PDB file of C-alpha atoms in Angstrom:
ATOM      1  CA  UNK A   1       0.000   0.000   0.000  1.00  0.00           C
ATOM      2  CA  UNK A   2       1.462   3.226  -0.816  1.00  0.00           C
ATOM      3  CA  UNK A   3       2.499   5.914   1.633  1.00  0.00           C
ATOM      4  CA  UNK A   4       0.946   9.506   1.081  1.00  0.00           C
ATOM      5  CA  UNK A   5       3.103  12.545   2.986  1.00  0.00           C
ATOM      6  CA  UNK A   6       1.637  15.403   4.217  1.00  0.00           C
ATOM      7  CA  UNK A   7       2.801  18.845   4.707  1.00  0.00           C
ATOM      8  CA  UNK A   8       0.801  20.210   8.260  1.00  0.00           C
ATOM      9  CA  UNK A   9       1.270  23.897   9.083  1.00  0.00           C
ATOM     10  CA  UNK A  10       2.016  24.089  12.785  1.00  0.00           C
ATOM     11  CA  UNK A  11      -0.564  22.496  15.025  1.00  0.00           C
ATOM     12  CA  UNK A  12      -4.162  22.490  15.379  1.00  0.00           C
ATOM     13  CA  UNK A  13      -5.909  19.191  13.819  1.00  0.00           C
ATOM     14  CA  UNK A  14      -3.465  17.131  11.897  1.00  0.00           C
ATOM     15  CA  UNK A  15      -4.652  14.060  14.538  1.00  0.00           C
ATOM     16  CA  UNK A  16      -7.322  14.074  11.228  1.00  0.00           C
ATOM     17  CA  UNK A  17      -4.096  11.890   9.990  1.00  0.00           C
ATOM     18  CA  UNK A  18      -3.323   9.275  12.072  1.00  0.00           C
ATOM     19  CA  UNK A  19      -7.869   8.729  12.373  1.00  0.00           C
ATOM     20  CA  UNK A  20      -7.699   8.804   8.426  1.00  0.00           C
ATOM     21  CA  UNK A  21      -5.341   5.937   8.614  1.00  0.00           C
ATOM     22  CA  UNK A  22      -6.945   3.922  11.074  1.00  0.00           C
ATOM     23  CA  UNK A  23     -10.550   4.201   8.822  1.00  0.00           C
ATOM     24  CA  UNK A  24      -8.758   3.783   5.737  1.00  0.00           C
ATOM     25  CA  UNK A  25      -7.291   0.428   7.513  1.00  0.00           C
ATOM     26  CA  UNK A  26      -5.913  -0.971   4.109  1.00  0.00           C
ATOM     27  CA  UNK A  27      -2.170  -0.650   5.303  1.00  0.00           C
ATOM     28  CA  UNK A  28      -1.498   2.997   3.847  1.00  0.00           C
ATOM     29  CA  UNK A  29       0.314   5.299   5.884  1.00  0.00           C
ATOM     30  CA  UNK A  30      -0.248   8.595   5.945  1.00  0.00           C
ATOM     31  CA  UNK A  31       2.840  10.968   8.042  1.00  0.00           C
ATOM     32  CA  UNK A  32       2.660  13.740   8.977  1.00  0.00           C
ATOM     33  CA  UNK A  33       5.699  16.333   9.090  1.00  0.00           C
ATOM     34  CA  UNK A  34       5.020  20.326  10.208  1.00  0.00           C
ATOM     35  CA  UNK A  35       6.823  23.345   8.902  1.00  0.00           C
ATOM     36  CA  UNK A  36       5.909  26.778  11.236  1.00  0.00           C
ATOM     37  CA  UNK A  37       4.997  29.883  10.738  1.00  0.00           C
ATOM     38  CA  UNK A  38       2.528  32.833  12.327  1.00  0.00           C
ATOM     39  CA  UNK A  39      -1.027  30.805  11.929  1.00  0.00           C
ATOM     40  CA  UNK A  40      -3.012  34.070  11.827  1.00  0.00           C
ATOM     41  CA  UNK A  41      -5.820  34.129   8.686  1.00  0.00           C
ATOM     42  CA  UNK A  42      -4.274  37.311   7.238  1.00  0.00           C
ATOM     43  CA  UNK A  43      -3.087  37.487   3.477  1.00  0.00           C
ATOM     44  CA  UNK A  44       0.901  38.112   4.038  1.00  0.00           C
ATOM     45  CA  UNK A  45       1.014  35.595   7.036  1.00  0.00           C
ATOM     46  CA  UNK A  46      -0.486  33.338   4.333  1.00  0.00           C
ATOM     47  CA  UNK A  47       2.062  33.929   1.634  1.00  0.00           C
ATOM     48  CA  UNK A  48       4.952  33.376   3.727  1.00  0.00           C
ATOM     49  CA  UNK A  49       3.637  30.054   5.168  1.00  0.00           C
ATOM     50  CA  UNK A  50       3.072  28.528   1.669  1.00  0.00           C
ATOM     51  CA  UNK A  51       6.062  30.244   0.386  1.00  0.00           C
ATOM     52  CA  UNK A  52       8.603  27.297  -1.539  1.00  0.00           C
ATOM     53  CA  UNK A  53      11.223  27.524   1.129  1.00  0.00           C
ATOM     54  CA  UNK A  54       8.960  26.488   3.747  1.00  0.00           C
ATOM     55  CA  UNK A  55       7.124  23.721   1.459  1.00  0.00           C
ATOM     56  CA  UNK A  56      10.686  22.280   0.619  1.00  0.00           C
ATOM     57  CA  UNK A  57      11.597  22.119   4.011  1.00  0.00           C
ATOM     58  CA  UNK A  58       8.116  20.501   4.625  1.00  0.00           C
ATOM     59  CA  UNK A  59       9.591  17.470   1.376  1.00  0.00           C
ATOM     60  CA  UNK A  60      12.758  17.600   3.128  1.00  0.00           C
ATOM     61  CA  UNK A  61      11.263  16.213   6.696  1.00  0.00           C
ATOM     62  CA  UNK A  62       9.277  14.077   4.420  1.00  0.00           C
ATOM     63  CA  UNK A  63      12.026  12.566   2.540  1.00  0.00           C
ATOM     64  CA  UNK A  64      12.238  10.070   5.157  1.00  0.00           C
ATOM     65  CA  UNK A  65       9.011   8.450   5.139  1.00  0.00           C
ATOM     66  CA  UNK A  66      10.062   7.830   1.437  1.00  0.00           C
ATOM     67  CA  UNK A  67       6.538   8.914   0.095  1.00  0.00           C
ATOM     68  CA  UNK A  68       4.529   7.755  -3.061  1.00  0.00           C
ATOM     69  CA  UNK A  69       2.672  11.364  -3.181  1.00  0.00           C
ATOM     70  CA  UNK A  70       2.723  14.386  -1.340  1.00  0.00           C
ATOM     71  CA  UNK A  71       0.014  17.160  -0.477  1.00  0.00           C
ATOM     72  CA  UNK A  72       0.433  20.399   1.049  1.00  0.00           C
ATOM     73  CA  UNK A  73      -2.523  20.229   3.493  1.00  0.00           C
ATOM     74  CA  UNK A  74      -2.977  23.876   4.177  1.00  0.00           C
ATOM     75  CA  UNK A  75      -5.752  25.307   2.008  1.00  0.00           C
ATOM     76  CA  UNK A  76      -5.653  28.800   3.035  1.00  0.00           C
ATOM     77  CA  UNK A  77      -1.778  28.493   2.620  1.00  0.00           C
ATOM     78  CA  UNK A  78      -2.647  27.559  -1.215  1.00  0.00           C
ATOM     79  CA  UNK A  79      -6.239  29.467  -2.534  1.00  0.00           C
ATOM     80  CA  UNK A  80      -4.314  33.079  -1.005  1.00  0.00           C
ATOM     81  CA  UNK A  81      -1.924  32.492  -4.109  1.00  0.00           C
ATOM     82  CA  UNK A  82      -4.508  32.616  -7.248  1.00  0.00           C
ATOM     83  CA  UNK A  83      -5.139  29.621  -9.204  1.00  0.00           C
ATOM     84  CA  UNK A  84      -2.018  30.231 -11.453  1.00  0.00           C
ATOM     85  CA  UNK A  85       0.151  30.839  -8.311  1.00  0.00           C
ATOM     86  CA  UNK A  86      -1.096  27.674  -6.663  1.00  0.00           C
ATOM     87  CA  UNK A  87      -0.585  25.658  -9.771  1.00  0.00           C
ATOM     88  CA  UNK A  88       3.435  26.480  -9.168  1.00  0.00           C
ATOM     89  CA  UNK A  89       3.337  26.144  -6.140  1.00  0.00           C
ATOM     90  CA  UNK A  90       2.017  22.420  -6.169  1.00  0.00           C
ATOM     91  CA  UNK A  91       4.670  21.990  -9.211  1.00  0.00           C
ATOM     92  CA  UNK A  92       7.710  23.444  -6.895  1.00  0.00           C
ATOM     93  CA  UNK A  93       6.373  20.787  -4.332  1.00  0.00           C
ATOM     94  CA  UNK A  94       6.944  17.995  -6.352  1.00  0.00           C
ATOM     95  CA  UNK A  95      10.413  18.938  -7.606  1.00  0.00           C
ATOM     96  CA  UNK A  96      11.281  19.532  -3.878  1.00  0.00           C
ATOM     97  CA  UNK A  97      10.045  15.997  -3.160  1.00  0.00           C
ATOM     98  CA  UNK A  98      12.213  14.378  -5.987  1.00  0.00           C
ATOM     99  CA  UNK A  99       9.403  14.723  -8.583  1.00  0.00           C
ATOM    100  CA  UNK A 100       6.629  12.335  -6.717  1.00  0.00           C
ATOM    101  CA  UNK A 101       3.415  13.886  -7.462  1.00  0.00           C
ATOM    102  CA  UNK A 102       1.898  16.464  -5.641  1.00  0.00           C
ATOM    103  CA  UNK A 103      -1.079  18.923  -5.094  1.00  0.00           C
ATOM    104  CA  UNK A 104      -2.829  20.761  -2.214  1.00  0.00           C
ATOM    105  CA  UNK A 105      -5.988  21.264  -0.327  1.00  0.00           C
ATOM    106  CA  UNK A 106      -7.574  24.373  -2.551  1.00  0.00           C
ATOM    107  CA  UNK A 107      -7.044  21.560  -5.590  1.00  0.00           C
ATOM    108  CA  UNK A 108      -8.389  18.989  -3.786  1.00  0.00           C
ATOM    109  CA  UNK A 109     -11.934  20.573  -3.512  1.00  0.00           C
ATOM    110  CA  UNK A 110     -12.217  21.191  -6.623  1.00  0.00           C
ATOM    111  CA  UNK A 111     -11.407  17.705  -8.320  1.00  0.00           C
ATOM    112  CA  UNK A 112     -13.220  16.182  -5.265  1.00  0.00           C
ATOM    113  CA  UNK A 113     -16.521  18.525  -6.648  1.00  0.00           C
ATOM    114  CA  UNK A 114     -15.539  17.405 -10.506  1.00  0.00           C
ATOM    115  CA  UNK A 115     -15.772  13.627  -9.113  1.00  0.00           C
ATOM    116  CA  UNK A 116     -18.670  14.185  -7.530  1.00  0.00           C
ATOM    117  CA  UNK A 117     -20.590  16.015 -10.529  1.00  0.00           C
ATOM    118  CA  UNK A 118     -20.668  18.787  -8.092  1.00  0.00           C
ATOM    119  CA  UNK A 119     -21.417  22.553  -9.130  1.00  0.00           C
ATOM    120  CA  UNK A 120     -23.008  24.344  -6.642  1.00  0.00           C
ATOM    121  CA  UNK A 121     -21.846  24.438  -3.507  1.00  0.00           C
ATOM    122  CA  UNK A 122     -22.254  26.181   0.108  1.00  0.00           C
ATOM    123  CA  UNK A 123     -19.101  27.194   2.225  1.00  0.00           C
ATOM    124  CA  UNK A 124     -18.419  27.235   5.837  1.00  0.00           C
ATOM    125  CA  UNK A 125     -15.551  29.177   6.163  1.00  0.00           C
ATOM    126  CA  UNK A 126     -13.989  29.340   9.701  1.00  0.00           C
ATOM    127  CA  UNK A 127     -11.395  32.793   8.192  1.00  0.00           C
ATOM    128  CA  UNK A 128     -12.272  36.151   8.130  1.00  0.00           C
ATOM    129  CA  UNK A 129     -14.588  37.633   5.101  1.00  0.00           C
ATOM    130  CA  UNK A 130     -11.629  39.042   2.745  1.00  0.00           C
ATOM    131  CA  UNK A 131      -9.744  35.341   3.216  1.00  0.00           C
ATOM    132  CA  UNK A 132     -12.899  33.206   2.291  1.00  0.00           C
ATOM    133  CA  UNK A 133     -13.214  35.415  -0.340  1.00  0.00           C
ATOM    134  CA  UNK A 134     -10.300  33.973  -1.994  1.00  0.00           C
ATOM    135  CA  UNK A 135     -11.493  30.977  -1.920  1.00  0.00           C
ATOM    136  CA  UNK A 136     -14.480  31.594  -3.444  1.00  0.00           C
ATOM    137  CA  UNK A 137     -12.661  33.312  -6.286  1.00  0.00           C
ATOM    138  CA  UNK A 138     -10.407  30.277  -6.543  1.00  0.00           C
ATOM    139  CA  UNK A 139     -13.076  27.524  -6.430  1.00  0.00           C
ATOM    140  CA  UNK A 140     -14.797  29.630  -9.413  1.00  0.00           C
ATOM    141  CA  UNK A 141     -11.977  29.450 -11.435  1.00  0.00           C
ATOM    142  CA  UNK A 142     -12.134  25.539 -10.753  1.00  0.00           C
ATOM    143  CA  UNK A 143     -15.851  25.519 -12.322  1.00  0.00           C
ATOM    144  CA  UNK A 144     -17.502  25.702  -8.625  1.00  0.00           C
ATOM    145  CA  UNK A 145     -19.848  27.938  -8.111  1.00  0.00           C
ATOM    146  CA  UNK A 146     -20.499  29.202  -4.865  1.00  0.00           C
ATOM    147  CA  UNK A 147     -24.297  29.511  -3.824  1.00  0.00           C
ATOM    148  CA  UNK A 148     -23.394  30.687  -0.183  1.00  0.00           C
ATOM    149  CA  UNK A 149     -20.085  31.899   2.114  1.00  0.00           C
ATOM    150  CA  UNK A 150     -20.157  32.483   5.322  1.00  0.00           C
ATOM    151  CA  UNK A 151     -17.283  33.919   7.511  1.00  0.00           C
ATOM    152  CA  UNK A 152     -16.507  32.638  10.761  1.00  0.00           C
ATOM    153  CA  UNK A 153     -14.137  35.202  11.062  1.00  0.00           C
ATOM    154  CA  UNK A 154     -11.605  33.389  13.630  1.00  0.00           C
ATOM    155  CA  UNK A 155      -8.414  34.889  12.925  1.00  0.00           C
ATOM    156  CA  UNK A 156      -6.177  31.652  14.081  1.00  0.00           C
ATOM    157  CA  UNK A 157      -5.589  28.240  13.325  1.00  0.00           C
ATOM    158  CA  UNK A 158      -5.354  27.407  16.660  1.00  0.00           C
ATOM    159  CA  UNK A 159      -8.705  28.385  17.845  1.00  0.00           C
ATOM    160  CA  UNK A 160      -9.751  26.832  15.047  1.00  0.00           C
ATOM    161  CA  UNK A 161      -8.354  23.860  16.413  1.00  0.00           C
ATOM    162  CA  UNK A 162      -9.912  24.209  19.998  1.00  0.00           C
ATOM    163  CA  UNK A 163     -13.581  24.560  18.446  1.00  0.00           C
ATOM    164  CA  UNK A 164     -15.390  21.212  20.456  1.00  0.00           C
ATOM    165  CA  UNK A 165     -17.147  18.683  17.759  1.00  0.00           C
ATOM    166  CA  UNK A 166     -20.651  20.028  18.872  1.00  0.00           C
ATOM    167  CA  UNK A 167     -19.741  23.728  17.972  1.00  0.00           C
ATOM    168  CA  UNK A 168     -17.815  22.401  14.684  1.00  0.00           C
ATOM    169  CA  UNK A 169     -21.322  20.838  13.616  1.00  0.00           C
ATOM    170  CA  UNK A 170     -23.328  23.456  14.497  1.00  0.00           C
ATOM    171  CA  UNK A 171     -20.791  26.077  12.244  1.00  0.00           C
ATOM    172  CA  UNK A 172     -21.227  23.839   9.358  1.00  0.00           C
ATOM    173  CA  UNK A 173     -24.723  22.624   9.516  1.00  0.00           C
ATOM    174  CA  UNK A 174     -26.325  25.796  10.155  1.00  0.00           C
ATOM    175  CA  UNK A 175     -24.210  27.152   7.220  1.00  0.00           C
ATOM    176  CA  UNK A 176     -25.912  24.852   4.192  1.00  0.00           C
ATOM    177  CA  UNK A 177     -28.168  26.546   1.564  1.00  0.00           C
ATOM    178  CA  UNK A 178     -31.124  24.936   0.098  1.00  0.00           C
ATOM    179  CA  UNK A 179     -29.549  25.254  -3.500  1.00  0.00           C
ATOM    180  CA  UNK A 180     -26.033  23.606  -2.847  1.00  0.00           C
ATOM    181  CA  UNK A 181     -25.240  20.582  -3.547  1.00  0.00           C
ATOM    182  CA  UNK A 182     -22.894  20.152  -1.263  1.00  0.00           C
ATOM    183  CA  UNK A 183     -21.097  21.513   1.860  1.00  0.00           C
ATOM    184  CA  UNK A 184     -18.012  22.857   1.837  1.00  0.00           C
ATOM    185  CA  UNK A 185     -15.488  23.343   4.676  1.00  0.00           C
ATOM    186  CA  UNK A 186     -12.371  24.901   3.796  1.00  0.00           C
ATOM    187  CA  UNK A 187     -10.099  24.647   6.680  1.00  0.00           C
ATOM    188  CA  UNK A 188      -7.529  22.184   8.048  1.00  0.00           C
ATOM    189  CA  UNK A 189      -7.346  23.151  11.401  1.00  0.00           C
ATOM    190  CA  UNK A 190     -10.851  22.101  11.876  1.00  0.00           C
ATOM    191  CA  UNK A 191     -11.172  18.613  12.931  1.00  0.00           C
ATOM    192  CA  UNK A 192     -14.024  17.438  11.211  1.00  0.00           C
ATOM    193  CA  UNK A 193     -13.066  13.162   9.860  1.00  0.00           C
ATOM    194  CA  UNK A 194     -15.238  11.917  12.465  1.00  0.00           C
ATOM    195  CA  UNK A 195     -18.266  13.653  12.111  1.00  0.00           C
ATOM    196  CA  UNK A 196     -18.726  14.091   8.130  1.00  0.00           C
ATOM    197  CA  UNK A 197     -20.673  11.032   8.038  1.00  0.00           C
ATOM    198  CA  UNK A 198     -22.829  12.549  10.878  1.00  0.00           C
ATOM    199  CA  UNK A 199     -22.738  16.080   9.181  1.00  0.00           C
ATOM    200  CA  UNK A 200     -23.686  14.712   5.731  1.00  0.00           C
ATOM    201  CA  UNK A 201     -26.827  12.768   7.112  1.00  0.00           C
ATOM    202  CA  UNK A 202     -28.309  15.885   9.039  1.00  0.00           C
ATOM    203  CA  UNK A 203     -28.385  18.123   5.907  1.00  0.00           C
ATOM    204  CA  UNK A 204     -28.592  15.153   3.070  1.00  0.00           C
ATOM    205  CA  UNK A 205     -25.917  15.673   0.829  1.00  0.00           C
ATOM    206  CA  UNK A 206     -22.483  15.891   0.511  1.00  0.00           C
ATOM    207  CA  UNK A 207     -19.739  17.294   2.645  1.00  0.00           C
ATOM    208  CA  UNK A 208     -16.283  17.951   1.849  1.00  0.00           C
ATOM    209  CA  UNK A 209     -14.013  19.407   4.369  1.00  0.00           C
ATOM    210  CA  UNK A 210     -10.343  19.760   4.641  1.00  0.00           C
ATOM    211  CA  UNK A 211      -8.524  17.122   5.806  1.00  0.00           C
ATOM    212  CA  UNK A 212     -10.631  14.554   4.289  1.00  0.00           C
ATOM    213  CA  UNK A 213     -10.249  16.065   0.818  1.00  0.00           C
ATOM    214  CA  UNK A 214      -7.131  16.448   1.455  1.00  0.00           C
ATOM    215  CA  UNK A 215      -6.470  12.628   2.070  1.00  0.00           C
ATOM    216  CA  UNK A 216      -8.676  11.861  -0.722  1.00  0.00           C
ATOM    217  CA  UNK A 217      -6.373  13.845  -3.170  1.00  0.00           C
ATOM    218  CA  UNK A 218      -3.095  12.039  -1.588  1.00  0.00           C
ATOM    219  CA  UNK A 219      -4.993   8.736  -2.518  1.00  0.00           C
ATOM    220  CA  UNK A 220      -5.982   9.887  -6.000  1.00  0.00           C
ATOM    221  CA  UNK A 221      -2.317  11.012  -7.182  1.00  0.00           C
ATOM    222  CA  UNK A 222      -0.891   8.272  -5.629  1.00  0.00           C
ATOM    223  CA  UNK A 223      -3.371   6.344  -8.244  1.00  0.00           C
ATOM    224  CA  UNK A 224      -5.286   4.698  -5.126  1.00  0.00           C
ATOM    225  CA  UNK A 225      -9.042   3.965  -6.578  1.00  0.00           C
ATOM    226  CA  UNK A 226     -10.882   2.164  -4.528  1.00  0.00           C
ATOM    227  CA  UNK A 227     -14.128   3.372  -2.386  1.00  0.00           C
ATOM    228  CA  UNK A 228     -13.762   3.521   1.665  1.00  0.00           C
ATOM    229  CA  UNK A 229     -16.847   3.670   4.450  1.00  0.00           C
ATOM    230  CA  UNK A 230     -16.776   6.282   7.591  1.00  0.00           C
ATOM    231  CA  UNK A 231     -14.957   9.593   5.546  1.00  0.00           C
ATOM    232  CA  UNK A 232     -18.468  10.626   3.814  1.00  0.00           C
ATOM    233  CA  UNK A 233     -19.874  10.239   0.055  1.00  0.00           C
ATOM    234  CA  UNK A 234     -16.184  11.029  -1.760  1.00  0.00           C
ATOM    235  CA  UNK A 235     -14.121   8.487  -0.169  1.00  0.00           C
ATOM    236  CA  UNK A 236     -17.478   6.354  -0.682  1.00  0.00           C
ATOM    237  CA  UNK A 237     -17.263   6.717  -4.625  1.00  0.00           C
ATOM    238  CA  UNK A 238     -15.030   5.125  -6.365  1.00  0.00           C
ATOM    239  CA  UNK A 239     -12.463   6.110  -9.454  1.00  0.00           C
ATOM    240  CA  UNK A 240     -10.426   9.383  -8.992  1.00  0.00           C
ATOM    241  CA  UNK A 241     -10.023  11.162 -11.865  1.00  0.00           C
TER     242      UNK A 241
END
């Protein structure tokens, strides 16, 4: 089974990991190294955190592992650059990493909503307005249109991280729209593995949040195909394309 690195800024819910692996329970690993920076939603903060030095120190602790893939599981860290600017960054990740393939959380929703057949979507942001904003713009430039944002407006990853599972479903559930067609939740320092299935059965349709997208995508470039039960609908479908 293959192993699929992942790039964690500082800490806040990367034990999403080490549950991923234990549902996935197929033998593939799934490590976890952390490169640092400020963890404050702001644009510059942003930039520098995804900036290539840090991501190929990020390959560098990963080296180790000796992955098949690797994913930069920051999406904030990714959508602040611009499509264009997040398609070289993803490409400067994989020649840091010795050319395995490579991609990122803001690419991960949108070829988890292409698998899908997905179009029109909701978003439950935990960042401040002008941040989710980019991620709007980004999704849109994936195809995804964006039916409803809302702003959380936490300005850290780490309270992110603190949020207890009951508030986490409440901020997402409450956050739906009647014309979606499915939930998005764009941040990795939100744990939120073990309660998709639960989040996706109160509101009926799809949800697709960060870290679970983001071990899809390590699965799907790593050319992993087959369906898995307890991450929600997109680990339940199989084929990546």
């Amino acid at each position: 089974m293959p192993t699929i690195g992942f790039i964690y800024p500082d800490h806040a819910a990367e034990d999403d990991y080490p549950l991923a692996e234990r549902i996935l329970g197929d033998g593939t690993a799934l490590p976890v190294e952390h490169i640092y920076g400020t963890d404050l939603h702001a644009v510059p903060e942003l930039l520098d955190l995804g900036s290539p030095a840090r991501l190929a120190e990020g390959a560098s602790l990963l080296a180790r592992h000796e992955p098949d893939a690797v994913v930069w599981a920051c999406t904030s860290g990714s959508f602040v650059y611009g499509w264009d600017g997040a398609a070289e960054q993803v490409a400067g990740l994989s020649e840091a990493a010795g050319g395995k393939p490579a991609s990122s959380t803001s690419f991960a929703f949108v070829h988890a909503a292409q698998t899908l057949g997905v179009r029109k979507v909701a978003v439950a942001a935990s960042y401040p307005d002008d941040v989710a904003k980019l991620f709007v713009e980004f999704l849109g430039r994936g195809g995804v249109d964006v039916v409803s944002m809302s702003a959380a407006d936490i300005d850290t990853a780490a309270e992110v991280g603190e949020l207890p599972p009951e508030q986490v479903v409440t901020l997402t559930v409450d956050r739906d729209h009647p014309d979606a067609d499915a939930l998005l939740v764009p941040d990795t320092a939100m744990r939120t593995l073990g309660l998709v299935d639960d989040i996706e059965t109160r509101i009926g349709k799809p949800v697709l949040t960060a870290n679970q997208v983001t071990v899809w995508e390590g699965l799907r470039i790593a050319g992993v195909t087959r369906a898995y039960d307890g991450l929600g609908t997109l680990l339940r479908t199989e084929g990546r394309r």
